[in-house]
PDB file of C-alpha atoms and ligand atoms in Angstrom:
ATOM      1  CA  MET A   1     110.576  93.198  87.890  1.00 93.00           C
ATOM      2  CA  ASN A   2     107.354  94.466  90.539  1.00 98.00           C
ATOM      3  CA  CYS A   3     107.721  97.435  92.304  1.00 98.00           C
ATOM      4  CA  ASP A   4     105.799  99.272  94.819  1.00 99.00           C
ATOM      5  CA  PHE A   5     107.300 102.692  95.707  1.00 99.00           C
ATOM      6  CA  HIS A   6     104.158 103.713  97.996  1.00 98.00           C
ATOM      7  CA  CYS A   7     102.807 102.533 101.160  1.00 98.00           C
ATOM      8  CA  HIS A   8     102.409 103.174 104.704  1.00 98.00           C
ATOM      9  CA  SER A   9     103.050 101.259 108.495  1.00 98.00           C
ATOM     10  CA  THR A  10     102.193 101.570 111.935  1.00 98.00           C
ATOM     11  CA  CYS A  11     104.975 104.330 112.260  1.00 98.00           C
ATOM     12  CA  SER A  12     102.006 107.085 110.324  1.00 98.00           C
ATOM     13  CA  ASP A  13      98.823 105.860 109.561  1.00 98.00           C
ATOM     14  CA  GLY A  14      99.002 102.122 107.775  1.00 98.00           C
ATOM     15  CA  LEU A  15      97.643  99.411 110.020  1.00 98.00           C
ATOM     16  CA  LEU A  16     100.736  97.166 109.732  1.00 98.00           C
ATOM     17  CA  SER A  17     103.603  97.251 111.169  1.00 98.00           C
ATOM     18  CA  PRO A  18     107.016  97.762 109.039  1.00 98.00           C
ATOM     19  CA  ALA A  19     107.950  94.398 109.729  1.00 99.00           C
ATOM     20  CA  GLU A  20     104.587  93.025 108.438  1.00 98.00           C
ATOM     21  CA  VAL A  21     104.548  95.257 105.749  1.00 98.00           C
ATOM     22  CA  VAL A  22     107.221  93.982 104.161  1.00 99.00           C
ATOM     23  CA  ARG A  23     106.672  90.263 104.481  1.00 98.00           C
ATOM     24  CA  ARG A  24     103.556  90.896 102.828  1.00 98.00           C
ATOM     25  CA  ALA A  25     104.741  92.639  99.912  1.00 98.00           C
ATOM     26  CA  HIS A  26     107.195  89.437  99.622  1.00 98.00           C
ATOM     27  CA  GLY A  27     104.667  87.077  99.822  1.00 98.00           C
ATOM     28  CA  ASN A  28     102.352  89.163  96.959  1.00 98.00           C
ATOM     29  CA  GLY A  29     105.655  89.244  94.695  1.00 98.00           C
ATOM     30  CA  VAL A  30     107.068  92.204  95.064  1.00 98.00           C
ATOM     31  CA  THR A  31     110.680  92.674  94.008  1.00 98.00           C
ATOM     32  CA  TRP A  32     111.439  95.964  95.260  1.00 98.00           C
ATOM     33  CA  LEU A  33     109.901  98.025  97.901  1.00 99.00           C
ATOM     34  CA  ALA A  34     109.996 101.842  99.651  1.00 99.00           C
ATOM     35  CA  LEU A  35     108.180 102.122 102.602  1.00 99.00           C
ATOM     36  CA  THR A  36     106.893 105.447 102.383  1.00 99.00           C
ATOM     37  CA  ASP A  37     105.158 106.925 106.046  1.00 98.00           C
ATOM     38  CA  HIS A  38     103.451 110.054 106.060  1.00 98.00           C
ATOM     39  CA  ASP A  39     106.144 112.583 107.663  1.00 98.00           C
ATOM     40  CA  GLU A  40     108.010 109.819 109.260  1.00 98.00           C
ATOM     41  CA  LEU A  41     111.081 107.923 108.889  1.00 98.00           C
ATOM     42  CA  ALA A  42     111.004 105.950 112.183  1.00 98.00           C
ATOM     43  CA  GLY A  43     109.648 102.250 110.004  1.00 98.00           C
ATOM     44  CA  ILE A  44     113.109 102.834 107.691  1.00 99.00           C
ATOM     45  CA  ALA A  45     115.266 100.537 110.244  1.00 98.00           C
ATOM     46  CA  GLU A  46     112.587  97.526 110.900  1.00 98.00           C
ATOM     47  CA  ALA A  47     111.624  97.522 107.535  1.00 99.00           C
ATOM     48  CA  THR A  48     115.150  97.422 106.266  1.00 99.00           C
ATOM     49  CA  ALA A  49     116.315  94.219 108.359  1.00 99.00           C
ATOM     50  CA  THR A  50     113.267  92.108 107.675  1.00 99.00           C
ATOM     51  CA  ALA A  51     114.084  93.003 103.757  1.00 98.00           C
ATOM     52  CA  ASP A  52     117.428  91.618 104.200  1.00 98.00           C
ATOM     53  CA  GLU A  53     115.824  88.710 106.332  1.00 98.00           C
ATOM     54  CA  VAL A  54     113.649  87.288 103.722  1.00 98.00           C
ATOM     55  CA  GLY A  55     115.523  88.830 100.932  1.00 98.00           C
ATOM     56  CA  LEU A  56     113.538  91.503  99.549  1.00 98.00           C
ATOM     57  CA  ARG A  57     115.027  95.187  97.838  1.00 98.00           C
ATOM     58  CA  PHE A  58     114.258  97.817  99.794  1.00 99.00           C
ATOM     59  CA  SER A  59     114.795 101.484  99.737  1.00 99.00           C
ATOM     60  CA  PRO A  60     114.385 104.176 102.108  1.00 99.00           C
ATOM     61  CA  GLY A  61     111.370 106.329 101.671  1.00 99.00           C
ATOM     62  CA  VAL A  62     109.005 109.141 102.408  1.00 99.00           C
ATOM     63  CA  GLU A  63     105.712 110.976 101.990  1.00 99.00           C
ATOM     64  CA  ILE A  64     105.882 114.744 102.756  1.00 98.00           C
ATOM     65  CA  SER A  65     103.434 116.538 103.530  1.00 98.00           C
ATOM     66  CA  ILE A  66     103.601 119.873 101.662  1.00 98.00           C
ATOM     67  CA  GLU A  67     100.698 123.298 100.667  1.00 97.00           C
ATOM     68  CA  TRP A  68     100.866 124.651  97.150  1.00 98.00           C
ATOM     69  CA  ALA A  69      98.694 127.358  96.304  1.00 96.00           C
ATOM     70  CA  GLU A  70      96.260 126.515  99.419  1.00 94.00           C
ATOM     71  CA  THR A  71      96.253 122.741  98.668  1.00 96.00           C
ATOM     72  CA  PRO A  72      97.491 120.079 100.027  1.00 97.00           C
ATOM     73  CA  ILE A  73     100.131 118.191  97.831  1.00 98.00           C
ATOM     74  CA  HIS A  74     101.958 114.799  99.108  1.00 98.00           C
ATOM     75  CA  MET A  75     105.517 114.486  97.487  1.00 98.00           C
ATOM     76  CA  VAL A  76     107.409 110.814  97.883  1.00 99.00           C
ATOM     77  CA  GLY A  77     110.933 110.814  98.451  1.00 99.00           C
ATOM     78  CA  LEU A  78     112.737 107.705  97.360  1.00 99.00           C
ATOM     79  CA  GLY A  79     116.247 106.660  98.230  1.00 98.00           C
ATOM     80  CA  VAL A  80     116.630 109.512 100.679  1.00 98.00           C
ATOM     81  CA  ASP A  81     119.338 108.842 104.048  1.00 98.00           C
ATOM     82  CA  PRO A  82     117.030 107.904 106.855  1.00 98.00           C
ATOM     83  CA  ALA A  83     119.863 110.041 109.044  1.00 98.00           C
ATOM     84  CA  ASN A  84     119.748 113.075 106.699  1.00 98.00           C
ATOM     85  CA  PRO A  85     120.027 115.920 109.279  1.00 98.00           C
ATOM     86  CA  ALA A  86     118.200 118.702 107.438  1.00 98.00           C
ATOM     87  CA  LEU A  87     115.277 115.589 106.282  1.00 98.00           C
ATOM     88  CA  VAL A  88     115.123 114.252 109.963  1.00 98.00           C
ATOM     89  CA  ALA A  89     114.552 118.158 111.070  1.00 98.00           C
ATOM     90  CA  GLY A  90     112.231 119.213 108.661  1.00 98.00           C
ATOM     91  CA  LEU A  91     109.913 116.083 109.146  1.00 98.00           C
ATOM     92  CA  GLY A  92     110.117 116.690 113.010  1.00 97.00           C
ATOM     93  CA  GLY A  93     108.802 120.457 112.372  1.00 97.00           C
ATOM     94  CA  ILE A  94     105.946 119.010 110.492  1.00 97.00           C
ATOM     95  CA  ARG A  95     104.557 116.393 113.169  1.00 97.00           C
ATOM     96  CA  ASN A  96     105.068 119.030 116.078  1.00 96.00           C
ATOM     97  CA  GLY A  97     102.320 120.660 113.604  1.00 96.00           C
ATOM     98  CA  ARG A  98     100.101 117.717 113.497  1.00 97.00           C
ATOM     99  CA  GLU A  99      98.944 117.390 117.168  1.00 96.00           C
ATOM    100  CA  GLU A 100      98.013 121.222 117.095  1.00 95.00           C
ATOM    101  CA  ARG A 101      95.787 120.647 113.848  1.00 98.00           C
ATOM    102  CA  ALA A 102      94.451 117.482 115.441  1.00 98.00           C
ATOM    103  CA  ARG A 103      93.061 119.530 118.384  1.00 98.00           C
ATOM    104  CA  ARG A 104      91.826 122.065 116.034  1.00 98.00           C
ATOM    105  CA  MET A 105      89.791 119.015 114.602  1.00 98.00           C
ATOM    106  CA  ALA A 106      88.756 117.891 117.977  1.00 98.00           C
ATOM    107  CA  ALA A 107      87.781 121.194 118.692  1.00 98.00           C
ATOM    108  CA  GLU A 108      86.057 121.931 115.242  1.00 98.00           C
ATOM    109  CA  LEU A 109      84.026 117.921 115.638  1.00 98.00           C
ATOM    110  CA  GLU A 110      83.081 119.508 119.401  1.00 98.00           C
ATOM    111  CA  ARG A 111      81.126 122.259 118.105  1.00 97.00           C
ATOM    112  CA  ILE A 112      78.986 119.961 116.159  1.00 97.00           C
ATOM    113  CA  GLY A 113      78.506 117.776 119.206  1.00 97.00           C
ATOM    114  CA  ILE A 114      80.962 114.837 118.522  1.00 98.00           C
ATOM    115  CA  ARG A 115      82.864 114.947 121.729  1.00 98.00           C
ATOM    116  CA  GLY A 116      85.735 113.122 122.455  1.00 98.00           C
ATOM    117  CA  THR A 117      87.712 112.779 119.480  1.00 98.00           C
ATOM    118  CA  PHE A 118      91.844 113.975 120.102  1.00 98.00           C
ATOM    119  CA  ALA A 119      91.998 111.059 122.554  1.00 98.00           C
ATOM    120  CA  GLY A 120      89.674 108.708 120.261  1.00 98.00           C
ATOM    121  CA  ALA A 121      91.585 109.080 117.723  1.00 98.00           C
ATOM    122  CA  MET A 122      95.200 108.737 119.901  1.00 98.00           C
ATOM    123  CA  THR A 123      94.047 105.435 120.408  1.00 98.00           C
ATOM    124  CA  TYR A 124      94.113 104.361 116.937  1.00 98.00           C
ATOM    125  CA  CYS A 125      97.800 106.081 116.838  1.00 98.00           C
ATOM    126  CA  GLU A 126     100.737 104.510 117.054  1.00 97.00           C
ATOM    127  CA  ASN A 127     102.941 107.061 116.934  1.00 97.00           C
ATOM    128  CA  PRO A 128     101.490 109.316 118.899  1.00 95.00           C
ATOM    129  CA  THR A 129     103.685 112.169 116.764  1.00 94.00           C
ATOM    130  CA  LEU A 130     101.829 111.073 113.630  1.00 97.00           C
ATOM    131  CA  ILE A 131      98.057 111.596 114.431  1.00 98.00           C
ATOM    132  CA  SER A 132      96.608 111.977 110.548  1.00 98.00           C
ATOM    133  CA  ARG A 133      92.924 112.146 109.465  1.00 98.00           C
ATOM    134  CA  ALA A 134      92.746 108.342 109.259  1.00 98.00           C
ATOM    135  CA  HIS A 135      93.316 108.021 112.888  1.00 98.00           C
ATOM    136  CA  PHE A 136      90.228 110.272 113.493  1.00 98.00           C
ATOM    137  CA  ALA A 137      88.294 108.650 110.464  1.00 98.00           C
ATOM    138  CA  ARG A 138      88.738 104.966 112.512  1.00 98.00           C
ATOM    139  CA  TYR A 139      87.593 106.187 115.841  1.00 98.00           C
ATOM    140  CA  LEU A 140      84.824 108.135 114.286  1.00 98.00           C
ATOM    141  CA  VAL A 141      83.565 104.547 112.510  1.00 97.00           C
ATOM    142  CA  GLU A 142      84.109 103.171 115.806  1.00 98.00           C
ATOM    143  CA  ILE A 143      81.384 105.034 117.592  1.00 98.00           C
ATOM    144  CA  GLY A 144      79.177 104.828 114.674  1.00 97.00           C
ATOM    145  CA  ILE A 145      79.231 108.113 113.357  1.00 96.00           C
ATOM    146  CA  ALA A 146      79.901 106.819 109.626  1.00 94.00           C
ATOM    147  CA  LYS A 147      79.782 103.372 108.379  1.00 94.00           C
ATOM    148  CA  ASP A 148      82.748 103.216 107.011  1.00 94.00           C
ATOM    149  CA  VAL A 149      86.203 105.365 106.119  1.00 93.00           C
ATOM    150  CA  LYS A 150      85.226 106.062 102.935  1.00 93.00           C
ATOM    151  CA  SER A 151      82.322 107.934 104.484  1.00 95.00           C
ATOM    152  CA  VAL A 152      83.569 109.956 107.412  1.00 97.00           C
ATOM    153  CA  PHE A 153      86.080 111.569 104.831  1.00 97.00           C
ATOM    154  CA  ASP A 154      83.396 112.520 102.483  1.00 97.00           C
ATOM    155  CA  ASP A 155      81.032 114.098 105.046  1.00 98.00           C
ATOM    156  CA  TYR A 156      83.515 114.985 107.796  1.00 98.00           C
ATOM    157  CA  LEU A 157      87.079 115.239 107.386  1.00 98.00           C
ATOM    158  CA  VAL A 158      87.654 116.687 103.721  1.00 97.00           C
ATOM    159  CA  PRO A 159      87.108 121.013 102.992  1.00 95.00           C
ATOM    160  CA  GLY A 160      83.687 122.324 103.544  1.00 95.00           C
ATOM    161  CA  LYS A 161      82.996 119.654 106.201  1.00 97.00           C
ATOM    162  CA  PRO A 162      82.917 120.227 109.573  1.00 95.00           C
ATOM    163  CA  GLY A 163      85.874 118.260 110.796  1.00 97.00           C
ATOM    164  CA  TYR A 164      88.218 119.601 108.062  1.00 97.00           C
ATOM    165  CA  VAL A 165      90.751 122.681 108.961  1.00 97.00           C
ATOM    166  CA  PRO A 166      93.344 124.044 107.111  1.00 94.00           C
ATOM    167  CA  HIS A 167      96.659 123.381 107.628  1.00 95.00           C
ATOM    168  CA  ARG A 168      99.859 125.330 106.919  1.00 93.00           C
ATOM    169  CA  TRP A 169     102.677 122.208 105.876  1.00 97.00           C
ATOM    170  CA  VAL A 170     105.948 122.660 103.989  1.00 98.00           C
ATOM    171  CA  SER A 171     106.447 124.241 100.693  1.00 98.00           C
ATOM    172  CA  LEU A 172     107.124 122.627  97.618  1.00 98.00           C
ATOM    173  CA  GLU A 173     110.698 123.946  97.349  1.00 98.00           C
ATOM    174  CA  GLU A 174     111.818 123.152 100.597  1.00 98.00           C
ATOM    175  CA  ALA A 175     110.291 119.547 100.465  1.00 98.00           C
ATOM    176  CA  VAL A 176     112.037 118.806  97.435  1.00 98.00           C
ATOM    177  CA  GLY A 177     115.390 120.517  98.944  1.00 98.00           C
ATOM    178  CA  TRP A 178     115.316 117.959 101.727  1.00 98.00           C
ATOM    179  CA  VAL A 179     114.663 115.265  99.749  1.00 99.00           C
ATOM    180  CA  HIS A 180     117.476 115.977  97.127  1.00 98.00           C
ATOM    181  CA  GLY A 181     119.774 117.178 100.079  1.00 98.00           C
ATOM    182  CA  ALA A 182     119.552 113.277 101.733  1.00 98.00           C
ATOM    183  CA  GLY A 183     120.300 111.879  98.565  1.00 98.00           C
ATOM    184  CA  GLY A 184     116.851 111.133  97.039  1.00 98.00           C
ATOM    185  CA  LEU A 185     114.664 111.414  94.348  1.00 99.00           C
ATOM    186  CA  ALA A 186     111.649 113.495  94.619  1.00 99.00           C
ATOM    187  CA  VAL A 187     108.129 112.322  92.966  1.00 99.00           C
ATOM    188  CA  VAL A 188     104.644 113.876  92.995  1.00 99.00           C
ATOM    189  CA  ALA A 189     102.275 111.270  94.561  1.00 99.00           C
ATOM    190  CA  HIS A 190      99.023 110.587  93.310  1.00 98.00           C
ATOM    191  CA  PRO A 191      98.500 113.897  91.229  1.00 98.00           C
ATOM    192  CA  GLY A 192      94.578 111.935  90.018  1.00 98.00           C
ATOM    193  CA  ARG A 193      94.129 113.147  93.478  1.00 97.00           C
ATOM    194  CA  TYR A 194      94.211 116.630  94.331  1.00 97.00           C
ATOM    195  CA  ARG A 195      91.225 118.671  93.642  1.00 91.00           C
ATOM    196  CA  LEU A 196      92.847 121.158  91.312  1.00 96.00           C
ATOM    197  CA  SER A 197      91.545 122.074  87.711  1.00 97.00           C
ATOM    198  CA  ASN A 198      93.673 120.751  84.881  1.00 96.00           C
ATOM    199  CA  LYS A 199      94.816 124.225  84.728  1.00 98.00           C
ATOM    200  CA  ASP A 200      96.183 124.374  88.308  1.00 98.00           C
ATOM    201  CA  LEU A 201      97.347 120.588  87.990  1.00 98.00           C
ATOM    202  CA  GLY A 202      99.571 121.912  84.867  1.00 98.00           C
ATOM    203  CA  LEU A 203     100.886 124.696  87.237  1.00 98.00           C
ATOM    204  CA  LEU A 204     101.804 122.023  89.765  1.00 98.00           C
ATOM    205  CA  PHE A 205     103.851 120.079  87.637  1.00 98.00           C
ATOM    206  CA  GLU A 206     105.861 123.501  86.231  1.00 98.00           C
ATOM    207  CA  ALA A 207     106.513 124.503  89.283  1.00 98.00           C
ATOM    208  CA  PHE A 208     108.070 121.046  90.630  1.00 98.00           C
ATOM    209  CA  LYS A 209     110.062 120.914  87.576  1.00 98.00           C
ATOM    210  CA  ASP A 210     111.199 124.218  88.158  1.00 98.00           C
ATOM    211  CA  CYS A 211     112.262 122.871  91.294  1.00 97.00           C
ATOM    212  CA  GLY A 212     114.085 119.957  90.078  1.00 98.00           C
ATOM    213  CA  GLY A 213     111.299 117.568  90.953  1.00 98.00           C
ATOM    214  CA  ASP A 214     112.383 114.163  89.341  1.00 98.00           C
ATOM    215  CA  ALA A 215     109.364 112.056  88.567  1.00 99.00           C
ATOM    216  CA  ILE A 216     105.359 111.416  89.424  1.00 99.00           C
ATOM    217  CA  GLU A 217     103.286 108.712  89.956  1.00 99.00           C
ATOM    218  CA  VAL A 218     101.902 107.131  87.425  1.00 98.00           C
ATOM    219  CA  VAL A 219     100.462 104.282  88.730  1.00 98.00           C
ATOM    220  CA  SER A 220      98.952 104.397  91.962  1.00 98.00           C
ATOM    221  CA  GLY A 221      96.366 102.735  94.048  1.00 97.00           C
ATOM    222  CA  SER A 222      94.226 105.650  93.562  1.00 93.00           C
ATOM    223  CA  HIS A 223      94.336 106.216  89.963  1.00 97.00           C
ATOM    224  CA  GLY A 224      91.929 104.636  87.630  1.00 96.00           C
ATOM    225  CA  PRO A 225      92.998 103.584  83.823  1.00 97.00           C
ATOM    226  CA  ASP A 226      92.112 106.832  82.742  1.00 98.00           C
ATOM    227  CA  GLN A 227      94.182 108.957  85.375  1.00 98.00           C
ATOM    228  CA  THR A 228      97.165 106.598  84.592  1.00 98.00           C
ATOM    229  CA  ASP A 229      96.897 106.989  80.330  1.00 98.00           C
ATOM    230  CA  LYS A 230      96.855 110.738  81.621  1.00 98.00           C
ATOM    231  CA  PHE A 231      99.723 111.083  83.428  1.00 98.00           C
ATOM    232  CA  ALA A 232     101.578 108.974  81.427  1.00 98.00           C
ATOM    233  CA  HIS A 233     101.060 111.737  78.950  1.00 98.00           C
ATOM    234  CA  VAL A 234     102.105 114.461  81.521  1.00 98.00           C
ATOM    235  CA  ALA A 235     105.587 112.520  82.556  1.00 98.00           C
ATOM    236  CA  ARG A 236     106.172 112.077  79.015  1.00 98.00           C
ATOM    237  CA  LYS A 237     105.421 115.955  78.070  1.00 98.00           C
ATOM    238  CA  PHE A 238     107.813 117.449  81.616  1.00 98.00           C
ATOM    239  CA  GLY A 239     110.270 114.693  80.979  1.00 98.00           C
ATOM    240  CA  PHE A 240     109.410 113.179  84.534  1.00 98.00           C
ATOM    241  CA  LEU A 241     110.869 109.662  85.369  1.00 99.00           C
ATOM    242  CA  ALA A 242     107.504 107.457  86.186  1.00 98.00           C
ATOM    243  CA  SER A 243     107.017 105.801  89.630  1.00 99.00           C
ATOM    244  CA  ARG A 244     104.499 103.203  90.470  1.00 98.00           C
ATOM    245  CA  GLY A 245     103.081 102.596  93.853  1.00 98.00           C
ATOM    246  CA  SER A 246      99.969 100.964  95.471  1.00 98.00           C
ATOM    247  CA  ASP A 247      99.440 103.368  98.660  1.00 98.00           C
ATOM    248  CA  PHE A 248      98.787 100.300 100.828  1.00 98.00           C
ATOM    249  CA  HIS A 249      97.577 101.301 104.262  1.00 98.00           C
ATOM    250  CA  GLY A 250      96.077  98.069 105.498  1.00 97.00           C
ATOM    251  CA  PRO A 251      94.037  95.161 104.262  1.00 95.00           C
ATOM    252  CA  GLY A 252      90.380  96.026 103.956  1.00 86.00           C
ATOM    253  CA  GLU A 253      91.408  99.765 104.200  1.00 87.00           C
ATOM    254  CA  SER A 254      92.971 100.269 100.420  1.00 87.00           C
ATOM    255  CA  TYR A 255      92.200 100.163  97.104  1.00 88.00           C
ATOM    256  CA  SER A 256      94.832  98.346  96.460  1.00 97.00           C
ATOM    257  CA  ASP A 257      97.451  95.722  98.300  1.00 98.00           C
ATOM    258  CA  LEU A 258     101.076  95.384  97.874  1.00 98.00           C
ATOM    259  CA  GLY A 259     102.231  95.353  94.383  1.00 98.00           C
ATOM    260  CA  ARG A 260      98.906  94.445  93.246  1.00 98.00           C
ATOM    261  CA  ILE A 261      98.474  97.352  90.922  1.00 98.00           C
ATOM    262  CA  ALA A 262      99.086  98.269  86.891  1.00 98.00           C
ATOM    263  CA  PRO A 263     102.029  97.970  85.500  1.00 98.00           C
ATOM    264  CA  LEU A 264     103.791 101.163  84.098  1.00 98.00           C
ATOM    265  CA  PRO A 265     102.788 102.266  80.840  1.00 98.00           C
ATOM    266  CA  ASN A 266     105.191 101.931  77.752  1.00 95.00           C
ATOM    267  CA  ASN A 267     107.731 104.839  76.598  1.00 96.00           C
ATOM    268  CA  LEU A 268     108.497 106.095  80.232  1.00 98.00           C
ATOM    269  CA  THR A 269     111.881 105.992  81.934  1.00 98.00           C
ATOM    270  CA  PRO A 270     110.986 104.104  85.391  1.00 98.00           C
ATOM    271  CA  VAL A 271     112.189 105.754  88.221  1.00 98.00           C
ATOM    272  CA  TRP A 272     113.925 102.887  89.389  1.00 98.00           C
ATOM    273  CA  GLU A 273     116.511 102.861  86.553  1.00 98.00           C
ATOM    274  CA  ARG A 274     117.890 105.925  87.966  1.00 98.00           C
ATOM    275  CA  MET A 275     117.872 104.635  91.775  1.00 97.00           C
TER     276      MET A 275
HETATM  277  P1  LIG B   1      96.348 113.716 106.857  1.00 59.95           P
HETATM  278  O1  LIG B   1      97.814 113.849 106.387  1.00 59.95           O
HETATM  279  O2  LIG B   1      96.273 113.865 108.247  1.00 59.95           O
HETATM  280  O3  LIG B   1      96.163 115.004 105.904  1.00 59.95           O
HETATM  281  O4  LIG B   1      95.671 112.533 106.137  1.00 59.95           O
HETATM  282  C1  LIG B   1      95.706 112.371 104.944  1.00 59.95           C
HETATM  283  C2  LIG B   1      95.216 110.785 104.602  1.00 59.95           C
HETATM  284  O5  LIG B   1      94.266 110.169 105.114  1.00 59.95           O
HETATM  285  C3  LIG B   1      95.788 109.870 103.697  1.00 59.95           C
HETATM  286  O6  LIG B   1      97.087 109.555 103.555  1.00 59.95           O
HETATM  287  C4  LIG B   1      94.602 108.699 103.748  1.00 59.95           C
HETATM  288  O7  LIG B   1      95.720 107.893 104.489  1.00 59.95           O
HETATM  289  C5  LIG B   1      93.599 109.053 104.131  1.00 59.95           C
HETATM  290  N1  LIG B   1      92.481 109.908 103.597  1.00 59.95           N
HETATM  291  C6  LIG B   1      92.465 110.691 102.999  1.00 59.95           C
HETATM  292  N2  LIG B   1      91.289 111.221 102.189  1.00 59.95           N
HETATM  293  C7  LIG B   1      90.648 109.492 102.514  1.00 59.95           C
HETATM  294  C8  LIG B   1      89.303 109.201 101.869  1.00 59.95           C
HETATM  295  N3  LIG B   1      88.890 109.526 100.542  1.00 59.95           N
HETATM  296  N4  LIG B   1      89.376 108.065 101.965  1.00 59.95           N
HETATM  297  C9  LIG B   1      90.108 107.375 103.066  1.00 59.95           C
HETATM  298  N5  LIG B   1      91.379 107.514 103.328  1.00 59.95           N
HETATM  299  C10 LIG B   1      91.444 108.830 103.060  1.00 59.95           C
HETATM  300 MN1  LIG B   2      97.615 107.926 104.979  1.00 59.95          MN
HETATM  301 MN1  LIG B   3      98.948 110.780 100.206  1.00 59.95          MN
HETATM  302 MN1  LIG B   4     100.192 107.495 100.900  1.00 59.95          MN
END
């Protein structure tokens, strides 16, 4: 079994089309894939068709941008019905907010003398309704503001830096409700990435448990071995299912390639056993 339940295509901020993601996953030895674009289900049909063609098991997924305790958090929905009206409408609402946020980001960058970033970021954005900080980062690298995407984030696009603007995403409860209503399982994405103390992370897991959350990503492309151990412990303690995903965005830009991540630690219930 090589399950990869977290990755992105050009329908959000990935660099490969849904079909290319599926073919690459298959070539890398993935046996079960979920495509989880940010706030968008538009890639699911193409990914499903390609997965059928190459003989790869596939589940529809999505990575929902939420806000908990004024902190942006990502929640993956796995095995969702991509036609579910409440989920589709909810994600549409988040995408509308993204354009307005991107315009505010561009205005902030303009205040420090970096002009034209909204239009510039859009040239990297195949899905104009899904403009993300990753598209800004690619454009800022192109115009020589920073040497690579990682340093653009460190110097411009994170809280406290000039191109970052706070934004109201949806609540944890609402997102879990959409995922469950669409027949899916709700998973906290890459818990090791958030700007939260251990105490606040514990509160997040309690809140997630209270609203019926199902699983957390234990193995993630953005977790090191210590974080994998830490979140394996969390999953056992809270009784969460354990998920595994590379968070692949594209060759050369991601920590991990599709399927090229550690196996799940022992004594966990893998989320795929319930799908
Ligand atoms: P957004 O959803 O617009 O806030 O953008 C978040 C996306 O930016 C993430 O999904 C990643 O693709 C990318 N990102 C966030 N932080 C970093 C980072 N430190 N280095 C590279 N990419 C990042
Ligand atoms: Mn992303
Ligand atoms: Mn994420
Ligand atoms: Mn992701």
